[in-house]
Amino acid sequence: MKSKNLREPLVLSIIFNTRGFGYALFEGVLAPVDWGIKTIKDKEDYLEHVRLLLHLFEPSVIVLPDCAGQLARCTKAIRELIDRIAKLAGKKRIKVLRYSRADIRTCFAYYGARNKDEIARSIAKLLPEFAHRVPPMRKLWMSEDYRMGLFDALSLVFTYYAKEQLRPG
């Protein structure tokens, strides 16, 4: 009798911001494997860092932000970078999915989270190992805390699992 590989697919999410990118690698909805925030000074290095992550982790799925959504604030350079990453992943036969800010908000509406700060706190409740990384609530005059890149990546992963579990078949 052949035993089936019951291992969950590795899901890598990557989200970009002005300082670099946040990423999260999961092997199940509540099973983080690796995560981080990468600061990048030279914008030309983004793709090389992503290539390294794809080589290192060999994910089955990569989740990226959808820059076409209503709430998207992606620059042209980030949109092009995301398209290049999707093309690279396609060559490696990695499934590519994109979720918009609206998709993320819909996913976290169940927890009563309406903005990025509330979403980060919801994630920390679901995964207590991230609680100490939650940035303080952002005031209007404050720039976004660099740690929010990690929670943005985590929110993409949770959105993936929420949508995949609802998908028939």
Short mmCIF file of N, CA and C in Angstrom, two decimals:
data_model
loop_
_atom_site.label_atom_id
_atom_site.label_comp_id
_atom_site.label_asym_id
_atom_site.label_seq_id
_atom_site.Cartn_x
_atom_site.Cartn_y
_atom_site.Cartn_z
N MET A 1 0.84 -1.18 0.00
CA MET A 1 0.00 0.00 0.00
C MET A 1 0.88 1.24 0.00
N LYS A 2 0.62 2.12 -0.95
CA LYS A 2 1.38 3.37 -1.02
C LYS A 2 0.84 4.35 0.00
N SER A 3 1.75 5.00 0.70
CA SER A 3 1.29 6.05 1.62
C SER A 3 1.35 7.38 0.88
N LYS A 4 0.30 8.15 1.05
CA LYS A 4 0.25 9.47 0.42
C LYS A 4 1.02 10.45 1.27
N ASN A 5 1.61 11.41 0.60
CA ASN A 5 2.29 12.49 1.30
C ASN A 5 1.23 13.43 1.86
N LEU A 6 1.06 13.42 3.16
CA LEU A 6 0.02 14.22 3.80
C LEU A 6 0.50 15.60 4.17
N ARG A 7 1.69 15.93 3.79
CA ARG A 7 2.25 17.24 4.10
C ARG A 7 1.49 18.33 3.37
N GLU A 8 1.20 19.39 4.09
CA GLU A 8 0.53 20.55 3.49
C GLU A 8 1.50 21.24 2.53
N PRO A 9 0.96 21.90 1.51
CA PRO A 9 1.85 22.64 0.61
C PRO A 9 2.47 23.84 1.33
N LEU A 10 3.70 24.15 0.98
CA LEU A 10 4.35 25.33 1.53
C LEU A 10 3.81 26.56 0.81
N VAL A 11 3.35 27.53 1.59
CA VAL A 11 2.77 28.75 1.05
C VAL A 11 3.65 29.92 1.46
N LEU A 12 4.16 30.64 0.47
CA LEU A 12 5.01 31.80 0.72
C LEU A 12 4.27 33.05 0.30
N SER A 13 4.16 34.00 1.21
CA SER A 13 3.58 35.30 0.85
C SER A 13 4.67 36.35 0.94
N ILE A 14 4.60 37.29 0.02
CA ILE A 14 5.56 38.38 -0.03
C ILE A 14 4.80 39.67 -0.29
N ILE A 15 5.12 40.69 0.49
CA ILE A 15 4.49 42.00 0.27
C ILE A 15 5.55 43.08 0.39
N PHE A 16 5.48 44.05 -0.47
CA PHE A 16 6.52 45.07 -0.57
C PHE A 16 6.08 46.37 0.08
N ASN A 17 7.06 47.09 0.61
CA ASN A 17 6.82 48.43 1.12
C ASN A 17 8.02 49.30 0.76
N THR A 18 8.04 50.51 1.26
CA THR A 18 9.10 51.45 0.86
C THR A 18 10.48 51.05 1.37
N ARG A 19 10.55 50.23 2.40
CA ARG A 19 11.85 49.84 2.96
C ARG A 19 12.35 48.49 2.47
N GLY A 20 11.50 47.70 1.90
CA GLY A 20 11.88 46.36 1.48
C GLY A 20 10.65 45.49 1.32
N PHE A 21 10.66 44.34 2.00
CA PHE A 21 9.49 43.47 1.94
C PHE A 21 9.38 42.62 3.19
N GLY A 22 8.16 42.18 3.44
CA GLY A 22 7.88 41.21 4.49
C GLY A 22 7.51 39.91 3.82
N TYR A 23 7.84 38.80 4.47
CA TYR A 23 7.46 37.50 3.92
C TYR A 23 7.05 36.57 5.05
N ALA A 24 6.25 35.58 4.68
CA ALA A 24 5.82 34.55 5.62
C ALA A 24 5.69 33.24 4.86
N LEU A 25 6.20 32.18 5.47
CA LEU A 25 6.13 30.84 4.90
C LEU A 25 5.34 29.97 5.87
N PHE A 26 4.29 29.34 5.36
CA PHE A 26 3.42 28.50 6.19
C PHE A 26 3.29 27.12 5.58
N GLU A 27 3.05 26.13 6.48
CA GLU A 27 2.79 24.76 6.05
C GLU A 27 1.40 24.33 6.51
N GLY A 28 0.54 25.26 6.74
CA GLY A 28 -0.81 25.04 7.21
C GLY A 28 -1.30 26.34 7.82
N VAL A 29 -2.60 26.43 8.03
CA VAL A 29 -3.18 27.71 8.43
C VAL A 29 -2.58 28.28 9.73
N LEU A 30 -2.26 27.45 10.67
CA LEU A 30 -1.66 27.92 11.92
C LEU A 30 -0.27 27.35 12.12
N ALA A 31 0.43 27.13 11.01
CA ALA A 31 1.75 26.49 11.07
C ALA A 31 2.81 27.33 10.35
N PRO A 32 3.26 28.42 10.98
CA PRO A 32 4.34 29.19 10.36
C PRO A 32 5.65 28.42 10.39
N VAL A 33 6.38 28.50 9.30
CA VAL A 33 7.68 27.84 9.19
C VAL A 33 8.81 28.86 9.29
N ASP A 34 8.64 29.96 8.59
CA ASP A 34 9.65 31.02 8.59
C ASP A 34 8.96 32.33 8.24
N TRP A 35 9.55 33.44 8.65
CA TRP A 35 8.99 34.75 8.36
C TRP A 35 10.09 35.77 8.56
N GLY A 36 9.85 36.94 8.03
CA GLY A 36 10.86 37.98 8.22
C GLY A 36 10.51 39.26 7.52
N ILE A 37 11.38 40.23 7.76
CA ILE A 37 11.30 41.53 7.12
C ILE A 37 12.68 41.78 6.53
N LYS A 38 12.73 42.08 5.27
CA LYS A 38 14.00 42.31 4.60
C LYS A 38 14.07 43.77 4.19
N THR A 39 15.09 44.46 4.69
CA THR A 39 15.32 45.85 4.29
C THR A 39 16.22 45.85 3.07
N ILE A 40 15.80 46.57 2.05
CA ILE A 40 16.56 46.63 0.81
C ILE A 40 16.75 48.09 0.43
N LYS A 41 18.00 48.46 0.24
CA LYS A 41 18.29 49.85 -0.13
C LYS A 41 18.25 50.05 -1.63
N ASP A 42 18.76 49.10 -2.37
CA ASP A 42 18.80 49.22 -3.83
C ASP A 42 17.61 48.47 -4.42
N LYS A 43 16.73 49.17 -5.06
CA LYS A 43 15.50 48.57 -5.61
C LYS A 43 15.79 47.46 -6.62
N GLU A 44 16.97 47.48 -7.21
CA GLU A 44 17.34 46.44 -8.18
C GLU A 44 17.55 45.09 -7.48
N ASP A 45 17.73 45.09 -6.17
CA ASP A 45 17.99 43.85 -5.43
C ASP A 45 16.73 43.08 -5.06
N TYR A 46 15.55 43.69 -5.20
CA TYR A 46 14.31 43.02 -4.80
C TYR A 46 14.18 41.64 -5.44
N LEU A 47 14.30 41.59 -6.75
CA LEU A 47 14.08 40.33 -7.46
C LEU A 47 15.10 39.27 -7.05
N GLU A 48 16.33 39.65 -6.83
CA GLU A 48 17.35 38.68 -6.40
C GLU A 48 17.01 38.10 -5.02
N HIS A 49 16.52 38.93 -4.12
CA HIS A 49 16.14 38.43 -2.79
C HIS A 49 14.96 37.47 -2.88
N VAL A 50 14.01 37.78 -3.75
CA VAL A 50 12.86 36.89 -3.93
C VAL A 50 13.31 35.58 -4.57
N ARG A 51 14.20 35.65 -5.56
CA ARG A 51 14.75 34.43 -6.18
C ARG A 51 15.38 33.53 -5.12
N LEU A 52 16.12 34.15 -4.21
CA LEU A 52 16.76 33.39 -3.14
C LEU A 52 15.71 32.71 -2.26
N LEU A 53 14.64 33.42 -1.90
CA LEU A 53 13.58 32.81 -1.09
C LEU A 53 12.94 31.63 -1.83
N LEU A 54 12.68 31.79 -3.10
CA LEU A 54 12.07 30.70 -3.89
C LEU A 54 13.00 29.50 -3.95
N HIS A 55 14.28 29.75 -4.12
CA HIS A 55 15.26 28.66 -4.16
C HIS A 55 15.39 27.98 -2.79
N LEU A 56 15.44 28.78 -1.75
CA LEU A 56 15.63 28.27 -0.40
C LEU A 56 14.44 27.45 0.10
N PHE A 57 13.23 27.97 -0.11
CA PHE A 57 12.03 27.34 0.46
C PHE A 57 11.32 26.39 -0.49
N GLU A 58 11.45 26.59 -1.79
CA GLU A 58 10.74 25.78 -2.79
C GLU A 58 9.25 25.66 -2.47
N PRO A 59 8.55 26.80 -2.38
CA PRO A 59 7.12 26.74 -2.03
C PRO A 59 6.29 26.15 -3.15
N SER A 60 5.11 25.66 -2.81
CA SER A 60 4.16 25.17 -3.79
C SER A 60 3.27 26.30 -4.29
N VAL A 61 3.07 27.29 -3.42
CA VAL A 61 2.20 28.43 -3.72
C VAL A 61 2.91 29.70 -3.29
N ILE A 62 2.78 30.74 -4.10
CA ILE A 62 3.26 32.05 -3.70
C ILE A 62 2.07 33.01 -3.75
N VAL A 63 1.91 33.78 -2.69
CA VAL A 63 0.79 34.71 -2.58
C VAL A 63 1.36 36.12 -2.62
N LEU A 64 0.84 36.91 -3.54
CA LEU A 64 1.32 38.26 -3.76
C LEU A 64 0.16 39.25 -3.66
N PRO A 65 0.47 40.50 -3.42
CA PRO A 65 -0.62 41.49 -3.39
C PRO A 65 -1.16 41.73 -4.80
N ASP A 66 -2.45 41.97 -4.88
CA ASP A 66 -3.09 42.30 -6.15
C ASP A 66 -3.14 43.83 -6.24
N CYS A 67 -2.37 44.36 -7.14
CA CYS A 67 -2.27 45.82 -7.27
C CYS A 67 -3.38 46.42 -8.12
N ALA A 68 -4.28 45.59 -8.60
CA ALA A 68 -5.38 46.09 -9.43
C ALA A 68 -6.61 46.43 -8.59
N GLY A 69 -6.61 46.06 -7.33
CA GLY A 69 -7.77 46.27 -6.47
C GLY A 69 -8.03 47.73 -6.15
N GLN A 70 -9.22 48.01 -5.64
CA GLN A 70 -9.64 49.36 -5.31
C GLN A 70 -8.73 50.03 -4.29
N LEU A 71 -8.30 49.29 -3.28
CA LEU A 71 -7.52 49.87 -2.20
C LEU A 71 -6.02 49.79 -2.43
N ALA A 72 -5.61 49.32 -3.61
CA ALA A 72 -4.18 49.14 -3.90
C ALA A 72 -3.49 50.50 -4.02
N ARG A 73 -2.30 50.55 -3.44
CA ARG A 73 -1.48 51.76 -3.53
C ARG A 73 -0.10 51.40 -4.05
N CYS A 74 -0.06 50.57 -5.04
CA CYS A 74 1.21 50.11 -5.59
C CYS A 74 1.74 51.11 -6.61
N THR A 75 3.04 51.32 -6.55
CA THR A 75 3.68 52.14 -7.57
C THR A 75 3.83 51.31 -8.84
N LYS A 76 4.14 51.97 -9.92
CA LYS A 76 4.35 51.26 -11.18
C LYS A 76 5.51 50.27 -11.04
N ALA A 77 6.57 50.68 -10.34
CA ALA A 77 7.73 49.80 -10.15
C ALA A 77 7.35 48.54 -9.37
N ILE A 78 6.53 48.68 -8.35
CA ILE A 78 6.10 47.52 -7.55
C ILE A 78 5.19 46.62 -8.38
N ARG A 79 4.28 47.21 -9.15
CA ARG A 79 3.42 46.40 -10.02
C ARG A 79 4.26 45.57 -11.00
N GLU A 80 5.27 46.21 -11.58
CA GLU A 80 6.14 45.50 -12.52
C GLU A 80 6.94 44.41 -11.81
N LEU A 81 7.40 44.70 -10.60
CA LEU A 81 8.14 43.70 -9.82
C LEU A 81 7.26 42.49 -9.51
N ILE A 82 6.04 42.74 -9.10
CA ILE A 82 5.11 41.65 -8.78
C ILE A 82 4.85 40.81 -10.03
N ASP A 83 4.69 41.46 -11.17
CA ASP A 83 4.49 40.72 -12.43
C ASP A 83 5.72 39.88 -12.77
N ARG A 84 6.91 40.41 -12.54
CA ARG A 84 8.15 39.66 -12.80
C ARG A 84 8.26 38.46 -11.86
N ILE A 85 7.88 38.64 -10.61
CA ILE A 85 7.91 37.53 -9.65
C ILE A 85 6.91 36.46 -10.06
N ALA A 86 5.73 36.87 -10.48
CA ALA A 86 4.72 35.91 -10.92
C ALA A 86 5.23 35.12 -12.13
N LYS A 87 5.91 35.79 -13.04
CA LYS A 87 6.47 35.11 -14.21
C LYS A 87 7.57 34.13 -13.80
N LEU A 88 8.43 34.55 -12.89
CA LEU A 88 9.49 33.68 -12.37
C LEU A 88 8.91 32.45 -11.68
N ALA A 89 7.90 32.66 -10.86
CA ALA A 89 7.24 31.54 -10.16
C ALA A 89 6.58 30.60 -11.17
N GLY A 90 5.98 31.16 -12.19
CA GLY A 90 5.36 30.33 -13.23
C GLY A 90 6.37 29.42 -13.91
N LYS A 91 7.56 29.94 -14.16
CA LYS A 91 8.62 29.13 -14.77
C LYS A 91 9.03 27.98 -13.86
N LYS A 92 8.93 28.20 -12.55
CA LYS A 92 9.29 27.17 -11.59
C LYS A 92 8.09 26.29 -11.21
N ARG A 93 6.98 26.50 -11.92
CA ARG A 93 5.75 25.73 -11.70
C ARG A 93 5.20 25.92 -10.28
N ILE A 94 5.31 27.14 -9.79
CA ILE A 94 4.76 27.50 -8.49
C ILE A 94 3.44 28.21 -8.75
N LYS A 95 2.40 27.75 -8.09
CA LYS A 95 1.09 28.38 -8.23
C LYS A 95 1.16 29.80 -7.66
N VAL A 96 0.64 30.77 -8.41
CA VAL A 96 0.67 32.17 -8.00
C VAL A 96 -0.76 32.66 -7.79
N LEU A 97 -1.00 33.22 -6.61
CA LEU A 97 -2.30 33.82 -6.32
C LEU A 97 -2.08 35.24 -5.85
N ARG A 98 -3.03 36.10 -6.16
CA ARG A 98 -2.94 37.51 -5.74
C ARG A 98 -4.22 37.89 -5.01
N TYR A 99 -4.04 38.60 -3.91
CA TYR A 99 -5.18 39.08 -3.14
C TYR A 99 -5.05 40.57 -2.90
N SER A 100 -6.17 41.24 -2.99
CA SER A 100 -6.20 42.69 -2.83
C SER A 100 -6.39 43.06 -1.35
N ARG A 101 -6.22 44.33 -1.05
CA ARG A 101 -6.50 44.83 0.31
C ARG A 101 -7.96 44.56 0.66
N ALA A 102 -8.84 44.68 -0.33
CA ALA A 102 -10.26 44.41 -0.09
C ALA A 102 -10.47 42.95 0.30
N ASP A 103 -9.77 42.03 -0.36
CA ASP A 103 -9.85 40.60 -0.01
C ASP A 103 -9.40 40.38 1.43
N ILE A 104 -8.30 41.03 1.81
CA ILE A 104 -7.77 40.89 3.17
C ILE A 104 -8.77 41.43 4.18
N ARG A 105 -9.32 42.59 3.91
CA ARG A 105 -10.30 43.18 4.83
C ARG A 105 -11.54 42.30 4.96
N THR A 106 -11.96 41.72 3.86
CA THR A 106 -13.11 40.81 3.91
C THR A 106 -12.79 39.61 4.79
N CYS A 107 -11.60 39.06 4.65
CA CYS A 107 -11.17 37.91 5.45
C CYS A 107 -11.18 38.25 6.94
N PHE A 108 -10.67 39.41 7.30
CA PHE A 108 -10.54 39.77 8.71
C PHE A 108 -11.76 40.46 9.28
N ALA A 109 -12.77 40.72 8.46
CA ALA A 109 -14.02 41.31 8.96
C ALA A 109 -14.67 40.38 9.98
N TYR A 110 -14.48 39.09 9.81
CA TYR A 110 -15.00 38.09 10.75
C TYR A 110 -14.51 38.36 12.17
N TYR A 111 -13.29 38.87 12.30
CA TYR A 111 -12.69 39.16 13.60
C TYR A 111 -12.95 40.60 14.04
N GLY A 112 -13.71 41.34 13.26
CA GLY A 112 -14.00 42.73 13.58
C GLY A 112 -12.84 43.66 13.29
N ALA A 113 -11.87 43.20 12.52
CA ALA A 113 -10.70 44.01 12.20
C ALA A 113 -10.97 44.79 10.91
N ARG A 114 -10.86 46.11 11.01
CA ARG A 114 -11.18 46.96 9.87
C ARG A 114 -9.96 47.64 9.25
N ASN A 115 -8.86 47.69 9.95
CA ASN A 115 -7.68 48.36 9.40
C ASN A 115 -6.44 47.52 9.71
N LYS A 116 -5.28 47.99 9.24
CA LYS A 116 -4.05 47.19 9.38
C LYS A 116 -3.67 46.95 10.84
N ASP A 117 -3.86 47.94 11.70
CA ASP A 117 -3.53 47.77 13.11
C ASP A 117 -4.40 46.68 13.75
N GLU A 118 -5.68 46.72 13.46
CA GLU A 118 -6.60 45.72 14.02
C GLU A 118 -6.33 44.34 13.44
N ILE A 119 -5.97 44.29 12.17
CA ILE A 119 -5.62 43.00 11.54
C ILE A 119 -4.38 42.42 12.21
N ALA A 120 -3.38 43.25 12.46
CA ALA A 120 -2.15 42.77 13.12
C ALA A 120 -2.47 42.21 14.50
N ARG A 121 -3.34 42.87 15.24
CA ARG A 121 -3.72 42.38 16.57
C ARG A 121 -4.52 41.07 16.50
N SER A 122 -5.35 40.95 15.46
CA SER A 122 -6.09 39.69 15.27
C SER A 122 -5.14 38.53 14.97
N ILE A 123 -4.14 38.80 14.16
CA ILE A 123 -3.16 37.76 13.84
C ILE A 123 -2.40 37.36 15.11
N ALA A 124 -2.05 38.33 15.94
CA ALA A 124 -1.32 38.04 17.19
C ALA A 124 -2.16 37.19 18.13
N LYS A 125 -3.48 37.34 18.10
CA LYS A 125 -4.35 36.49 18.92
C LYS A 125 -4.39 35.07 18.39
N LEU A 126 -4.37 34.94 17.06
CA LEU A 126 -4.40 33.62 16.44
C LEU A 126 -3.05 32.90 16.56
N LEU A 127 -1.98 33.68 16.48
CA LEU A 127 -0.61 33.14 16.56
C LEU A 127 0.15 33.93 17.62
N PRO A 128 0.07 33.52 18.88
CA PRO A 128 0.68 34.28 19.96
C PRO A 128 2.18 34.50 19.82
N GLU A 129 2.86 33.68 19.03
CA GLU A 129 4.30 33.86 18.85
C GLU A 129 4.63 35.18 18.13
N PHE A 130 3.62 35.83 17.55
CA PHE A 130 3.83 37.12 16.89
C PHE A 130 3.40 38.31 17.76
N ALA A 131 2.85 38.05 18.93
CA ALA A 131 2.30 39.12 19.76
C ALA A 131 3.34 40.18 20.11
N HIS A 132 4.56 39.77 20.40
CA HIS A 132 5.58 40.74 20.79
C HIS A 132 6.07 41.57 19.60
N ARG A 133 5.69 41.21 18.40
CA ARG A 133 6.11 41.94 17.20
C ARG A 133 5.07 42.96 16.73
N VAL A 134 3.89 42.97 17.34
CA VAL A 134 2.84 43.90 16.91
C VAL A 134 3.29 45.33 17.20
N PRO A 135 3.31 46.17 16.16
CA PRO A 135 3.72 47.56 16.40
C PRO A 135 2.65 48.32 17.17
N PRO A 136 3.04 49.42 17.81
CA PRO A 136 2.04 50.23 18.51
C PRO A 136 1.05 50.81 17.51
N MET A 137 -0.14 51.12 17.99
CA MET A 137 -1.16 51.72 17.13
C MET A 137 -0.59 52.97 16.46
N ARG A 138 -0.81 53.07 15.20
CA ARG A 138 -0.28 54.20 14.43
C ARG A 138 -1.18 55.43 14.58
N LYS A 139 -0.55 56.54 14.86
CA LYS A 139 -1.25 57.82 14.91
C LYS A 139 -1.19 58.46 13.52
N LEU A 140 -2.05 59.40 13.26
CA LEU A 140 -2.12 60.02 11.94
C LEU A 140 -0.80 60.62 11.48
N TRP A 141 -0.02 61.16 12.39
CA TRP A 141 1.23 61.84 12.03
C TRP A 141 2.43 60.89 11.97
N MET A 142 2.23 59.63 12.30
CA MET A 142 3.32 58.67 12.34
C MET A 142 3.46 57.95 10.99
N SER A 143 4.70 57.63 10.64
CA SER A 143 4.89 56.77 9.47
C SER A 143 4.66 55.32 9.91
N GLU A 144 4.44 54.46 8.96
CA GLU A 144 4.15 53.07 9.29
C GLU A 144 5.38 52.38 9.86
N ASP A 145 5.20 51.63 10.93
CA ASP A 145 6.26 50.87 11.56
C ASP A 145 6.75 49.79 10.59
N TYR A 146 8.06 49.59 10.54
CA TYR A 146 8.63 48.61 9.61
C TYR A 146 8.09 47.20 9.87
N ARG A 147 7.70 46.89 11.12
CA ARG A 147 7.19 45.56 11.44
C ARG A 147 5.84 45.26 10.79
N MET A 148 5.16 46.31 10.33
CA MET A 148 3.86 46.09 9.69
C MET A 148 4.02 45.28 8.41
N GLY A 149 5.19 45.33 7.78
CA GLY A 149 5.44 44.51 6.59
C GLY A 149 5.27 43.03 6.87
N LEU A 150 5.70 42.60 8.06
CA LEU A 150 5.51 41.20 8.45
C LEU A 150 4.03 40.87 8.58
N PHE A 151 3.28 41.75 9.24
CA PHE A 151 1.85 41.48 9.43
C PHE A 151 1.07 41.59 8.13
N ASP A 152 1.53 42.41 7.21
CA ASP A 152 0.91 42.45 5.89
C ASP A 152 1.11 41.11 5.18
N ALA A 153 2.31 40.54 5.28
CA ALA A 153 2.59 39.23 4.68
C ALA A 153 1.75 38.14 5.35
N LEU A 154 1.66 38.22 6.68
CA LEU A 154 0.84 37.24 7.40
C LEU A 154 -0.64 37.35 7.02
N SER A 155 -1.10 38.57 6.81
CA SER A 155 -2.51 38.75 6.43
C SER A 155 -2.79 38.15 5.05
N LEU A 156 -1.80 38.21 4.16
CA LEU A 156 -1.95 37.56 2.85
C LEU A 156 -2.08 36.05 3.00
N VAL A 157 -1.27 35.47 3.88
CA VAL A 157 -1.34 34.01 4.10
C VAL A 157 -2.70 33.61 4.65
N PHE A 158 -3.18 34.35 5.64
CA PHE A 158 -4.49 34.04 6.22
C PHE A 158 -5.60 34.19 5.18
N THR A 159 -5.49 35.18 4.32
CA THR A 159 -6.48 35.37 3.26
C THR A 159 -6.44 34.18 2.30
N TYR A 160 -5.25 33.71 1.98
CA TYR A 160 -5.11 32.53 1.12
C TYR A 160 -5.85 31.34 1.74
N TYR A 161 -5.58 31.06 3.01
CA TYR A 161 -6.22 29.90 3.63
C TYR A 161 -7.73 30.08 3.75
N ALA A 162 -8.19 31.27 4.03
CA ALA A 162 -9.62 31.52 4.13
C ALA A 162 -10.29 31.29 2.77
N LYS A 163 -9.68 31.79 1.72
CA LYS A 163 -10.28 31.64 0.38
C LYS A 163 -10.16 30.20 -0.12
N GLU A 164 -9.05 29.54 0.16
CA GLU A 164 -8.86 28.17 -0.32
C GLU A 164 -9.80 27.20 0.40
N GLN A 165 -10.09 27.43 1.67
CA GLN A 165 -10.99 26.55 2.41
C GLN A 165 -12.43 26.73 1.96
N LEU A 166 -12.74 27.90 1.43
CA LEU A 166 -14.10 28.16 0.95
C LEU A 166 -14.31 27.70 -0.49
N ARG A 167 -13.20 27.47 -1.18
CA ARG A 167 -13.26 27.09 -2.59
C ARG A 167 -13.78 25.66 -2.72
N PRO A 168 -14.80 25.44 -3.56
CA PRO A 168 -15.30 24.07 -3.73
C PRO A 168 -14.30 23.19 -4.45
N GLY A 169 -14.34 21.89 -4.12
CA GLY A 169 -13.57 20.92 -4.86
C GLY A 169 -12.30 20.59 -4.26
#
